[in-house]
mmCIF file of C-alpha atoms in Angstrom:
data_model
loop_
_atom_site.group_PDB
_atom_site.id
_atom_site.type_symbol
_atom_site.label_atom_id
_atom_site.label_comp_id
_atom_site.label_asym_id
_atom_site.label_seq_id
_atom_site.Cartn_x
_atom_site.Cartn_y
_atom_site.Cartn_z
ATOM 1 C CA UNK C 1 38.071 -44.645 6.000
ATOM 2 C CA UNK C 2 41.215 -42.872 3.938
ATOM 3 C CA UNK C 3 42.639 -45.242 1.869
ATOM 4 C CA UNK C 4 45.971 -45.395 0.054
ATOM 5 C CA UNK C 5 46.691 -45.861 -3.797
ATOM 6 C CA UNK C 6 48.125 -49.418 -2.968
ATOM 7 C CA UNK C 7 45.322 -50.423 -1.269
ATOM 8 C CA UNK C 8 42.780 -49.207 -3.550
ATOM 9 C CA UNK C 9 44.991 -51.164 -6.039
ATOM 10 C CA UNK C 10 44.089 -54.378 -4.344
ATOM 11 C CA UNK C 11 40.376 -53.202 -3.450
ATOM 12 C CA UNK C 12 37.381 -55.023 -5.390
ATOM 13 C CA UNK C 13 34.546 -52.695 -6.533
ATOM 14 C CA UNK C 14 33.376 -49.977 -8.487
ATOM 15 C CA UNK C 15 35.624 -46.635 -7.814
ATOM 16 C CA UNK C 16 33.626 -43.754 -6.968
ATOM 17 C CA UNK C 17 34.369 -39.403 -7.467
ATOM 18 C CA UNK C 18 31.523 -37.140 -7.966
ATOM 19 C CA UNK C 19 29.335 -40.425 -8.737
ATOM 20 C CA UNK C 20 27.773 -38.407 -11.324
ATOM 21 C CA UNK C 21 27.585 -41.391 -13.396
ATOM 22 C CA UNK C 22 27.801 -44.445 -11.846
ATOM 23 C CA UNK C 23 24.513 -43.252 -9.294
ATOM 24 C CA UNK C 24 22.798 -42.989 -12.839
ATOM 25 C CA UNK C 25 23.156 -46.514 -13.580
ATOM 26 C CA UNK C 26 22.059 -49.513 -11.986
ATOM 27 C CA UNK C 27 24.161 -50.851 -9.298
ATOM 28 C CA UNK C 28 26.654 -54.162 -10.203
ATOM 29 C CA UNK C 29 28.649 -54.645 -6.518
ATOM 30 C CA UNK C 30 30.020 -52.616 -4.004
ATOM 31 C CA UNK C 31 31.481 -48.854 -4.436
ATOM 32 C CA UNK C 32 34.741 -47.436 -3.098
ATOM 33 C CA UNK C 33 34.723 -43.851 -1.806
ATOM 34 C CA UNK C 34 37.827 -41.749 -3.806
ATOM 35 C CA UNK C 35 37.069 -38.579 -2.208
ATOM 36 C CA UNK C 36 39.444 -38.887 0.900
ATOM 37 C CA UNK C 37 42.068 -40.208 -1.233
ATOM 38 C CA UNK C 38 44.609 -37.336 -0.662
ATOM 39 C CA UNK C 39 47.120 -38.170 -3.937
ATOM 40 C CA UNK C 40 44.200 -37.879 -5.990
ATOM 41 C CA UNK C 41 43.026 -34.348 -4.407
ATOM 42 C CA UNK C 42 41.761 -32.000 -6.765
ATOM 43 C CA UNK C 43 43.926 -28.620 -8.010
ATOM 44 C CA UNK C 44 45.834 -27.439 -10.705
ATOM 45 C CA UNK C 45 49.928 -27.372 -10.185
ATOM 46 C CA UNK C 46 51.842 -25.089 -11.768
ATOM 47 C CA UNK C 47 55.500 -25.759 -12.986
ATOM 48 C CA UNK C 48 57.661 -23.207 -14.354
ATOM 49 C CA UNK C 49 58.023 -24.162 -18.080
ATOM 50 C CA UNK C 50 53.895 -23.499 -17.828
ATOM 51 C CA UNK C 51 52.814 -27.329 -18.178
ATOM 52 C CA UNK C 52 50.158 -27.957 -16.025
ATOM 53 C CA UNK C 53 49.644 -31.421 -13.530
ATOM 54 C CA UNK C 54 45.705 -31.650 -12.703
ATOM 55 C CA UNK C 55 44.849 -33.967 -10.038
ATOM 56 C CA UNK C 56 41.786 -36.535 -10.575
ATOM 57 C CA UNK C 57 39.859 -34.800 -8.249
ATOM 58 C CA UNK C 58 39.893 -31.891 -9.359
ATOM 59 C CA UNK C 59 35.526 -30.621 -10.471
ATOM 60 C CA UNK C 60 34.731 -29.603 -14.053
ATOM 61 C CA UNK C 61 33.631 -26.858 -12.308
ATOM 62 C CA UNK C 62 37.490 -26.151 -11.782
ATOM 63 C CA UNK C 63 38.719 -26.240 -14.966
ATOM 64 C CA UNK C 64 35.670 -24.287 -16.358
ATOM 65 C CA UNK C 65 36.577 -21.520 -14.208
ATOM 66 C CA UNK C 66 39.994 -20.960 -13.378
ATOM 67 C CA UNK C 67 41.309 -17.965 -15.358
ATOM 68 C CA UNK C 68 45.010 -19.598 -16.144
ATOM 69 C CA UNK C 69 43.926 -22.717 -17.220
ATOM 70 C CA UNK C 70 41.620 -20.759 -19.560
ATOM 71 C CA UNK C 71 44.587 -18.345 -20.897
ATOM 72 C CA UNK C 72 47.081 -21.512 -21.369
ATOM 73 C CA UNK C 73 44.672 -24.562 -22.457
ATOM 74 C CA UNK C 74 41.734 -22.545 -23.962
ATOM 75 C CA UNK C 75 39.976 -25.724 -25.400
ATOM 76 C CA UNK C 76 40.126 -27.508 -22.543
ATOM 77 C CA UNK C 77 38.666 -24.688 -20.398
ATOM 78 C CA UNK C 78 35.889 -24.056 -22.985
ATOM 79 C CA UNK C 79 34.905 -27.707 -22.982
ATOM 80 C CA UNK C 80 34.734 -28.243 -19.491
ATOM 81 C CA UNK C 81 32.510 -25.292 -19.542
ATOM 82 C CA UNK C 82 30.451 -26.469 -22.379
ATOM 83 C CA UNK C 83 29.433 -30.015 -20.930
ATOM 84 C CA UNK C 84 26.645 -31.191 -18.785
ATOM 85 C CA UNK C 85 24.870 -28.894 -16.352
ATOM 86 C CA UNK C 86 26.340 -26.391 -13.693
ATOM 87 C CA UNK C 87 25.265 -28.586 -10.938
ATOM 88 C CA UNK C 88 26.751 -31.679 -12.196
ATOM 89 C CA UNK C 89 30.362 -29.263 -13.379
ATOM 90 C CA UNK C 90 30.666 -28.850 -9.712
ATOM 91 C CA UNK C 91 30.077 -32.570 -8.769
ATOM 92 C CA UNK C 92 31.854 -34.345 -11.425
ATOM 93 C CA UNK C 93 35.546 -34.842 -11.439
ATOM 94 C CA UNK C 94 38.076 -34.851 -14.088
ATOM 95 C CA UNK C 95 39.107 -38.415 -13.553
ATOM 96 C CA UNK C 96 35.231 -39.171 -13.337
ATOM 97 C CA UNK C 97 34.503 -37.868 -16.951
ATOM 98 C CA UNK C 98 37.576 -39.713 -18.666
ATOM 99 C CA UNK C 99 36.518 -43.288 -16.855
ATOM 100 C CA UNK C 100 32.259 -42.541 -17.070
ATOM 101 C CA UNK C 101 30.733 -45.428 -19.482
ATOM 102 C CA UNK C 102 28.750 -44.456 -22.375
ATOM 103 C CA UNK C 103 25.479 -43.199 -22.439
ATOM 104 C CA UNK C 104 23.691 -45.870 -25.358
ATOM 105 C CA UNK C 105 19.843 -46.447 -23.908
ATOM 106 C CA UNK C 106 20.372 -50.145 -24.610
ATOM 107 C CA UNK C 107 23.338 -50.622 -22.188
ATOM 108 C CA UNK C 108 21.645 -48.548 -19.484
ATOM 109 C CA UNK C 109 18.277 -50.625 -19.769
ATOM 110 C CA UNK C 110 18.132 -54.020 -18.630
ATOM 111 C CA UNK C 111 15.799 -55.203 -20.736
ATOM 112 C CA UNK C 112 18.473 -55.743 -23.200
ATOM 113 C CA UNK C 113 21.630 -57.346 -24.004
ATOM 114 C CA UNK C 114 25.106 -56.077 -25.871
ATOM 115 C CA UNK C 115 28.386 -56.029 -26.407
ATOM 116 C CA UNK C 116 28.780 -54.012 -23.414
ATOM 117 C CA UNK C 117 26.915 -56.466 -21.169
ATOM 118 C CA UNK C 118 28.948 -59.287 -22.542
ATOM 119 C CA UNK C 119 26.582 -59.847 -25.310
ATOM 120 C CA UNK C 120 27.003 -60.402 -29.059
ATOM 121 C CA UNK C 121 24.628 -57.773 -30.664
ATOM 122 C CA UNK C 122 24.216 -54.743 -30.697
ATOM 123 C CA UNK C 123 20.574 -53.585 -30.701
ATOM 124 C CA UNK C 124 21.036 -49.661 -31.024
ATOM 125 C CA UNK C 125 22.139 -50.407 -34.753
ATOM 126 C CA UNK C 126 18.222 -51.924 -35.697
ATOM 127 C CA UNK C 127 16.997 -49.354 -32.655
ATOM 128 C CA UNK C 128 17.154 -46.062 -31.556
ATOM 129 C CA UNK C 129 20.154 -44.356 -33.258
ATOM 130 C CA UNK C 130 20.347 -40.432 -32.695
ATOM 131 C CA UNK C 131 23.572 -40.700 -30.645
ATOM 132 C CA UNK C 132 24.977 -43.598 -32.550
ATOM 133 C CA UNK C 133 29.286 -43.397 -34.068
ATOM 134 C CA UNK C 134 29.219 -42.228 -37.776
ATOM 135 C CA UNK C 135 32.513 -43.332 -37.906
ATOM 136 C CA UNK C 136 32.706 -47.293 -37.376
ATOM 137 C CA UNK C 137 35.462 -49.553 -36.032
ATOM 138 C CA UNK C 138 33.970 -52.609 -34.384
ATOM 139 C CA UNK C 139 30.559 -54.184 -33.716
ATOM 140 C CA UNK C 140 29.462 -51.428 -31.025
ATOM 141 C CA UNK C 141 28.146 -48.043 -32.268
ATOM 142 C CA UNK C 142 27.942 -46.206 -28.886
ATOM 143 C CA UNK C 143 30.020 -42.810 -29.246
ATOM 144 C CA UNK C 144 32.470 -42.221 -26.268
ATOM 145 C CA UNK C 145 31.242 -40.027 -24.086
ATOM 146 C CA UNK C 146 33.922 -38.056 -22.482
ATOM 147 C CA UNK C 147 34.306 -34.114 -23.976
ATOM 148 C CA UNK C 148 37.134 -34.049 -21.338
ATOM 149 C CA UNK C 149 39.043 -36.669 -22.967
ATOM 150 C CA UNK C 150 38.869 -35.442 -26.696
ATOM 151 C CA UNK C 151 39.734 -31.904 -25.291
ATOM 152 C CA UNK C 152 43.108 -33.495 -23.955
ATOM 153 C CA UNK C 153 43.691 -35.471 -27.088
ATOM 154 C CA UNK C 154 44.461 -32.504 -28.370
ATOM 155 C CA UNK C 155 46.770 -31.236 -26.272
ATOM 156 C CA UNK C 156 48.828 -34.371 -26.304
ATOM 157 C CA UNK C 157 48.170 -34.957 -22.642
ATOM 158 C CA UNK C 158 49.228 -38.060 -20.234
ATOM 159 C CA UNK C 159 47.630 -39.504 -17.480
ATOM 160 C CA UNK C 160 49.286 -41.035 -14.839
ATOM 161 C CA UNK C 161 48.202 -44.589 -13.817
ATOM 162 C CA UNK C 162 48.667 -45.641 -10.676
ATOM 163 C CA UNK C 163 51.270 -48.815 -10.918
ATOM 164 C CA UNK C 164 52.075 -47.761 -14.721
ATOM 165 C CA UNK C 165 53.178 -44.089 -14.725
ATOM 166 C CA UNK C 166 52.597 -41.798 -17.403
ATOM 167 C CA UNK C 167 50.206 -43.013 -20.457
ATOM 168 C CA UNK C 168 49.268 -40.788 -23.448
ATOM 169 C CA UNK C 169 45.518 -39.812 -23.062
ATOM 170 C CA UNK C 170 44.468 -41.222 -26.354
ATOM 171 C CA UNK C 171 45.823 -45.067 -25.048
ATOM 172 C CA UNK C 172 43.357 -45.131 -22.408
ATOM 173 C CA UNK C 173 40.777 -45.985 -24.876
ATOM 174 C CA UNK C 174 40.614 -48.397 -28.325
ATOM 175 C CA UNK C 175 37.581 -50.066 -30.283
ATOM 176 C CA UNK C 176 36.615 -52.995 -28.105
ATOM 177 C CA UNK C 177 33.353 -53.604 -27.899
ATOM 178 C CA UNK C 178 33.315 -54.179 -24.304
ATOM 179 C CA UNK C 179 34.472 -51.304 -22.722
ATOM 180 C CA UNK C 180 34.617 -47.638 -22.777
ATOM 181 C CA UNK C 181 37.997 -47.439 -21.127
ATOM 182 C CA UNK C 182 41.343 -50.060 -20.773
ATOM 183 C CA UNK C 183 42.085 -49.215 -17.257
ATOM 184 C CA UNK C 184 41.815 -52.904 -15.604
ATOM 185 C CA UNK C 185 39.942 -53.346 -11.976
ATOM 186 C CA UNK C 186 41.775 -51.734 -9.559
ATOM 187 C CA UNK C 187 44.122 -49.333 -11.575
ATOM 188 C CA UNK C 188 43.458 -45.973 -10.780
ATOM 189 C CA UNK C 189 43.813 -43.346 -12.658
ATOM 190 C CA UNK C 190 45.691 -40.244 -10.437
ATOM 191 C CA UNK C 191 46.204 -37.470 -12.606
ATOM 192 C CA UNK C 192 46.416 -35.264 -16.192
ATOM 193 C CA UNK C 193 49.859 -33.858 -16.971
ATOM 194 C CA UNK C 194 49.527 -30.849 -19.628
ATOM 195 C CA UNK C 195 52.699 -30.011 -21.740
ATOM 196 C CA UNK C 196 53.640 -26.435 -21.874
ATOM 197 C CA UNK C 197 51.450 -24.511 -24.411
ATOM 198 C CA UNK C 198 52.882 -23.357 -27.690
ATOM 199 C CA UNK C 199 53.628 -19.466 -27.985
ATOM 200 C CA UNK C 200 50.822 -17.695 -29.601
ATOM 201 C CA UNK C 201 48.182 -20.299 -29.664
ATOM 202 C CA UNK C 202 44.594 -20.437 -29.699
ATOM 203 C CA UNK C 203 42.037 -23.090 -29.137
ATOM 204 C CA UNK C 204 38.478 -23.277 -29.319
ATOM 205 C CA UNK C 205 35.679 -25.620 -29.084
ATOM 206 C CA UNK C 206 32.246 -26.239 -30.311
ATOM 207 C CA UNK C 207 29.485 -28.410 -29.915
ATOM 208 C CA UNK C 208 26.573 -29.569 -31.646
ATOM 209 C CA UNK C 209 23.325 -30.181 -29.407
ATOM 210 C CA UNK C 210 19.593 -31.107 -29.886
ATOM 211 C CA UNK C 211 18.570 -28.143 -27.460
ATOM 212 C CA UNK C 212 20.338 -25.215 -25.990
ATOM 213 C CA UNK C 213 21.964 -26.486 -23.409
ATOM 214 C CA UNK C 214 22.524 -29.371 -21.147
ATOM 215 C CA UNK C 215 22.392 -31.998 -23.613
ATOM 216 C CA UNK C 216 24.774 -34.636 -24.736
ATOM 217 C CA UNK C 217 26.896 -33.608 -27.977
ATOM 218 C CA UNK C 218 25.939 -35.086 -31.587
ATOM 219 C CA UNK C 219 29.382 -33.796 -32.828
ATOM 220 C CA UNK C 220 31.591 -31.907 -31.355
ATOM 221 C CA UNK C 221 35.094 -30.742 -31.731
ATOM 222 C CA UNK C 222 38.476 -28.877 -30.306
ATOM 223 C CA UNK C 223 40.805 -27.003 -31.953
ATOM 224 C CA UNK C 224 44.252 -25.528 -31.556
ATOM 225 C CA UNK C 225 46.294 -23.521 -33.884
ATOM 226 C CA UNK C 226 49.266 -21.015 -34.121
ATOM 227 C CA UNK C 227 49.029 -18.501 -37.059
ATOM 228 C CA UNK C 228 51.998 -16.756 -37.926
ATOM 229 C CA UNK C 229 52.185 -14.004 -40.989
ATOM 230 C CA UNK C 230 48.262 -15.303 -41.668
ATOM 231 C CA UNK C 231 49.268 -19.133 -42.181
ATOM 232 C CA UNK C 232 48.527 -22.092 -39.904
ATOM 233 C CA UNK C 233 52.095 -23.367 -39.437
ATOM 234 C CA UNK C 234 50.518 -25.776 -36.611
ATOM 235 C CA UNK C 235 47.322 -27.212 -35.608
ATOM 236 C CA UNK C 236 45.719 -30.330 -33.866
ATOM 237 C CA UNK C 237 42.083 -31.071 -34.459
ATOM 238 C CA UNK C 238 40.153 -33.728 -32.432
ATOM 239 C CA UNK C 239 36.365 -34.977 -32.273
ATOM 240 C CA UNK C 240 34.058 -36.502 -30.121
ATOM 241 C CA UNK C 241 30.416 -38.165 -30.419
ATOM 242 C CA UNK C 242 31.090 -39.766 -33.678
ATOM 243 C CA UNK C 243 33.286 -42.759 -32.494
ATOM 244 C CA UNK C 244 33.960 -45.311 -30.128
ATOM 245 C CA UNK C 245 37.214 -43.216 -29.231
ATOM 246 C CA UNK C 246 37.656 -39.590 -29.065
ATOM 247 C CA UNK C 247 39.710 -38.920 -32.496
ATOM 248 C CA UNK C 248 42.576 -36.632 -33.380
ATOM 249 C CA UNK C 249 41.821 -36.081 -37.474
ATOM 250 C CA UNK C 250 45.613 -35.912 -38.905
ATOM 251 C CA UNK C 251 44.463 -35.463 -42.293
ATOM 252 C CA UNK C 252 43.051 -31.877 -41.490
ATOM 253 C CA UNK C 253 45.139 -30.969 -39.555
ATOM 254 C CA UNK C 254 48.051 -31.584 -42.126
ATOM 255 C CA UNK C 255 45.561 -29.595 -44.381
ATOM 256 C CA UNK C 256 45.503 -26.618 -42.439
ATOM 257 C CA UNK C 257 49.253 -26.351 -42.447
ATOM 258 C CA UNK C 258 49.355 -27.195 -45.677
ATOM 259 C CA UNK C 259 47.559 -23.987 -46.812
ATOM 260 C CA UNK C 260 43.934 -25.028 -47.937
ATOM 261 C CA UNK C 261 41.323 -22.873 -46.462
ATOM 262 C CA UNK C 262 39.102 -24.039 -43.350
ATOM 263 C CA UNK C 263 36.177 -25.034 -45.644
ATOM 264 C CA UNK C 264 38.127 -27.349 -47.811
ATOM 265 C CA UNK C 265 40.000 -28.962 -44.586
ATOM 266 C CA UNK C 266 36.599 -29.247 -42.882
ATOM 267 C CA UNK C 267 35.596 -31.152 -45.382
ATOM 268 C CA UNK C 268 38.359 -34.053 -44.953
ATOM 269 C CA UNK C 269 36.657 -34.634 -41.209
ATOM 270 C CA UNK C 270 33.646 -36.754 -43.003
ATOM 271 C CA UNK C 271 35.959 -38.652 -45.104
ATOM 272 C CA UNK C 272 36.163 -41.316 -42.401
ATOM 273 C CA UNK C 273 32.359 -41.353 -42.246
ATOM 274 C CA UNK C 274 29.947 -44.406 -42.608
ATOM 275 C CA UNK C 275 27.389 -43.793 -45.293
ATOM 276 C CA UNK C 276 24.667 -45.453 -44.113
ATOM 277 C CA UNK C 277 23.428 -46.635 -40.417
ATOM 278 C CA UNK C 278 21.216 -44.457 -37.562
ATOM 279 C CA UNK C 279 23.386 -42.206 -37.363
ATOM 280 C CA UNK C 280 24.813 -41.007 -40.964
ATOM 281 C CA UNK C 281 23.334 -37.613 -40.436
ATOM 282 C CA UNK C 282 26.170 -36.417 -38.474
ATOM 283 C CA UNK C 283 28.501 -36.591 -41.670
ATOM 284 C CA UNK C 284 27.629 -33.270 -42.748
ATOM 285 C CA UNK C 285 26.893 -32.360 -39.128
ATOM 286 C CA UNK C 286 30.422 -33.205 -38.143
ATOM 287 C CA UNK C 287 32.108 -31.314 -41.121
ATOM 288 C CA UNK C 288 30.081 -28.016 -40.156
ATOM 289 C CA UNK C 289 31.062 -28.456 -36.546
ATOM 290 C CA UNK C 290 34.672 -28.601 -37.593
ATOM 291 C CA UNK C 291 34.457 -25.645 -39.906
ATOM 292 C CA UNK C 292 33.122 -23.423 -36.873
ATOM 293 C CA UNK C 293 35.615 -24.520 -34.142
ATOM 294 C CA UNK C 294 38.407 -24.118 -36.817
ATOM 295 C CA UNK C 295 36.652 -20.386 -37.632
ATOM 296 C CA UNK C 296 36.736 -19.520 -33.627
ATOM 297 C CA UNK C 297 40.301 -20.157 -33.479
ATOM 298 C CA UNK C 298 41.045 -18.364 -36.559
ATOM 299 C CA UNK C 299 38.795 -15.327 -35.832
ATOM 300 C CA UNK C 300 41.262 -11.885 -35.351
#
């Protein structure tokens, strides 16, 4: 049955896309079909100032591929390209990533209890840590999981919410311990407006993996910059893997317009880092993944 964005409003239950995610986890109550949902279809509109309005729907596959997208949002092309597998790219849907709960073993097993669960521990920090945030901001250490969603951070992109209208991308998320994302039950999220890119920029994006391919990121990071007469006069930096949030990092991105070389601003990324914990590897793992995204988008 087709349902409408009001009535999904009022509908109880676990929202369903590509189910990519959700199949992978153990079932908590009923699901509710999206993919009939016509104001949620999938596609890329155009507008002539060049932003960009990408409907919830819409595949990674999509984004991956389509040539435009590619020439005006690099980074977010190159992610969506970059993440998962091609089989799940063409299942999974843009709304899907940005909403998918984390990945920590000890939320997806139910032999244990956490934050996530309603619990008060957190049993990944005396556990199994390899994925684990380096940089900390509440109890929880399970690094967002959504590539998608950093990518967009740094583009400054909205999402609209059903009910709400348009709400910068980074708001959909904060540090509770509880949740991966603030949308309440029944608010659906129905699409991703881009703002015109900048003349002359260039984005890229890199992760860091335990095998080749097909693996969730340790670190990884976007960048976008516009180099005039051989100087950054603007940039925006973002990260993902290493926090409960994805992260824009201000500090090197001011440094990069400021005039200190890619190394040197690379180097501010870790500044935010925990030194100890499971997970305090990815410092230095971080700052080198900065240093090469920031090195693609710089490359002549």
């Amino acid at each position: 049955m087709t349902m409408t964005l009001d009535e999904l409003t009022g509908a109880e239950g676990e929202f369903r896309a590509g189910g990519t995610d959700l199949m992978a986890r153990p079932a908590r109550g009923p699901h509710i079909d999206l993919t009939g949902v016509a104001a949620l279809a999938g596609g890329i509109t155009w507008r002539a100032d060049g932003s960009a309005r990408i409907g919830a729907l819409t595949t990674v596959a999509v984004l991956a591929r389509d040539e435009r997208l590619a020439a005006a949002y690099p980074s977010l092309a190159r992610t969506a390209a970059g993440l998962a597998t091609p089989q799940i790219r063409e299942a999974g849907t843009l709304g899907g990533n940005l909403l998918q709960r984390n990945r920590c073993p000890y939320f997806r097993s139910p032999a244990f209890t956490c934050h996530q669960k309603g619990g008060t521990s957190c049993p990944a920090r005396d556990g199994i840590g390899l994925h684990a945030t380096v940089i900390e901001s509440g109890p929880c250490i399970a690094p967002h999981p959504s590539s998608l969603a950093m990518a967009l951070l740094g583009y400054e992109a909205q999402v609209e919410v059903h009910g709400r209208g348009l709400v910068p991308v980074g708001e959909l998320y904060s540090d509770d311990p509880a949740r991966d994302h603030l949308l309440g039950p029944g608010e659906v999220l129905v699409a991703v407006e881009l703002p015109p890119p900048l003349p002359g920029e260039r984005g890229a994006y890199k992760r860091a993996i335990g095998r080749a391919e097909a693996e969730w990121p340790l670190a990884e990071a976007t960048a976008r910059v516009v180099v005039e007469d051989g100087a950054i006069v603007f940039a925006t930096v973002a990260v993902g893997g290493v926090a409960r949030t994805p992260l824009r990092l201000p500090e090197v991105e001011e440094a990069l317009v400021g005039g200190e070389s890619l190394e040197r601003a690379a180097d501010l990324a870790a500044r935010r880092c925990a030194p100890g914990g499971p997970a305090a590897y990815k410092a230095a793992l971080l700052t080198g993944t900065v240093l090469e995204v920031l090195e693609r988008c710089t490359a002549d």
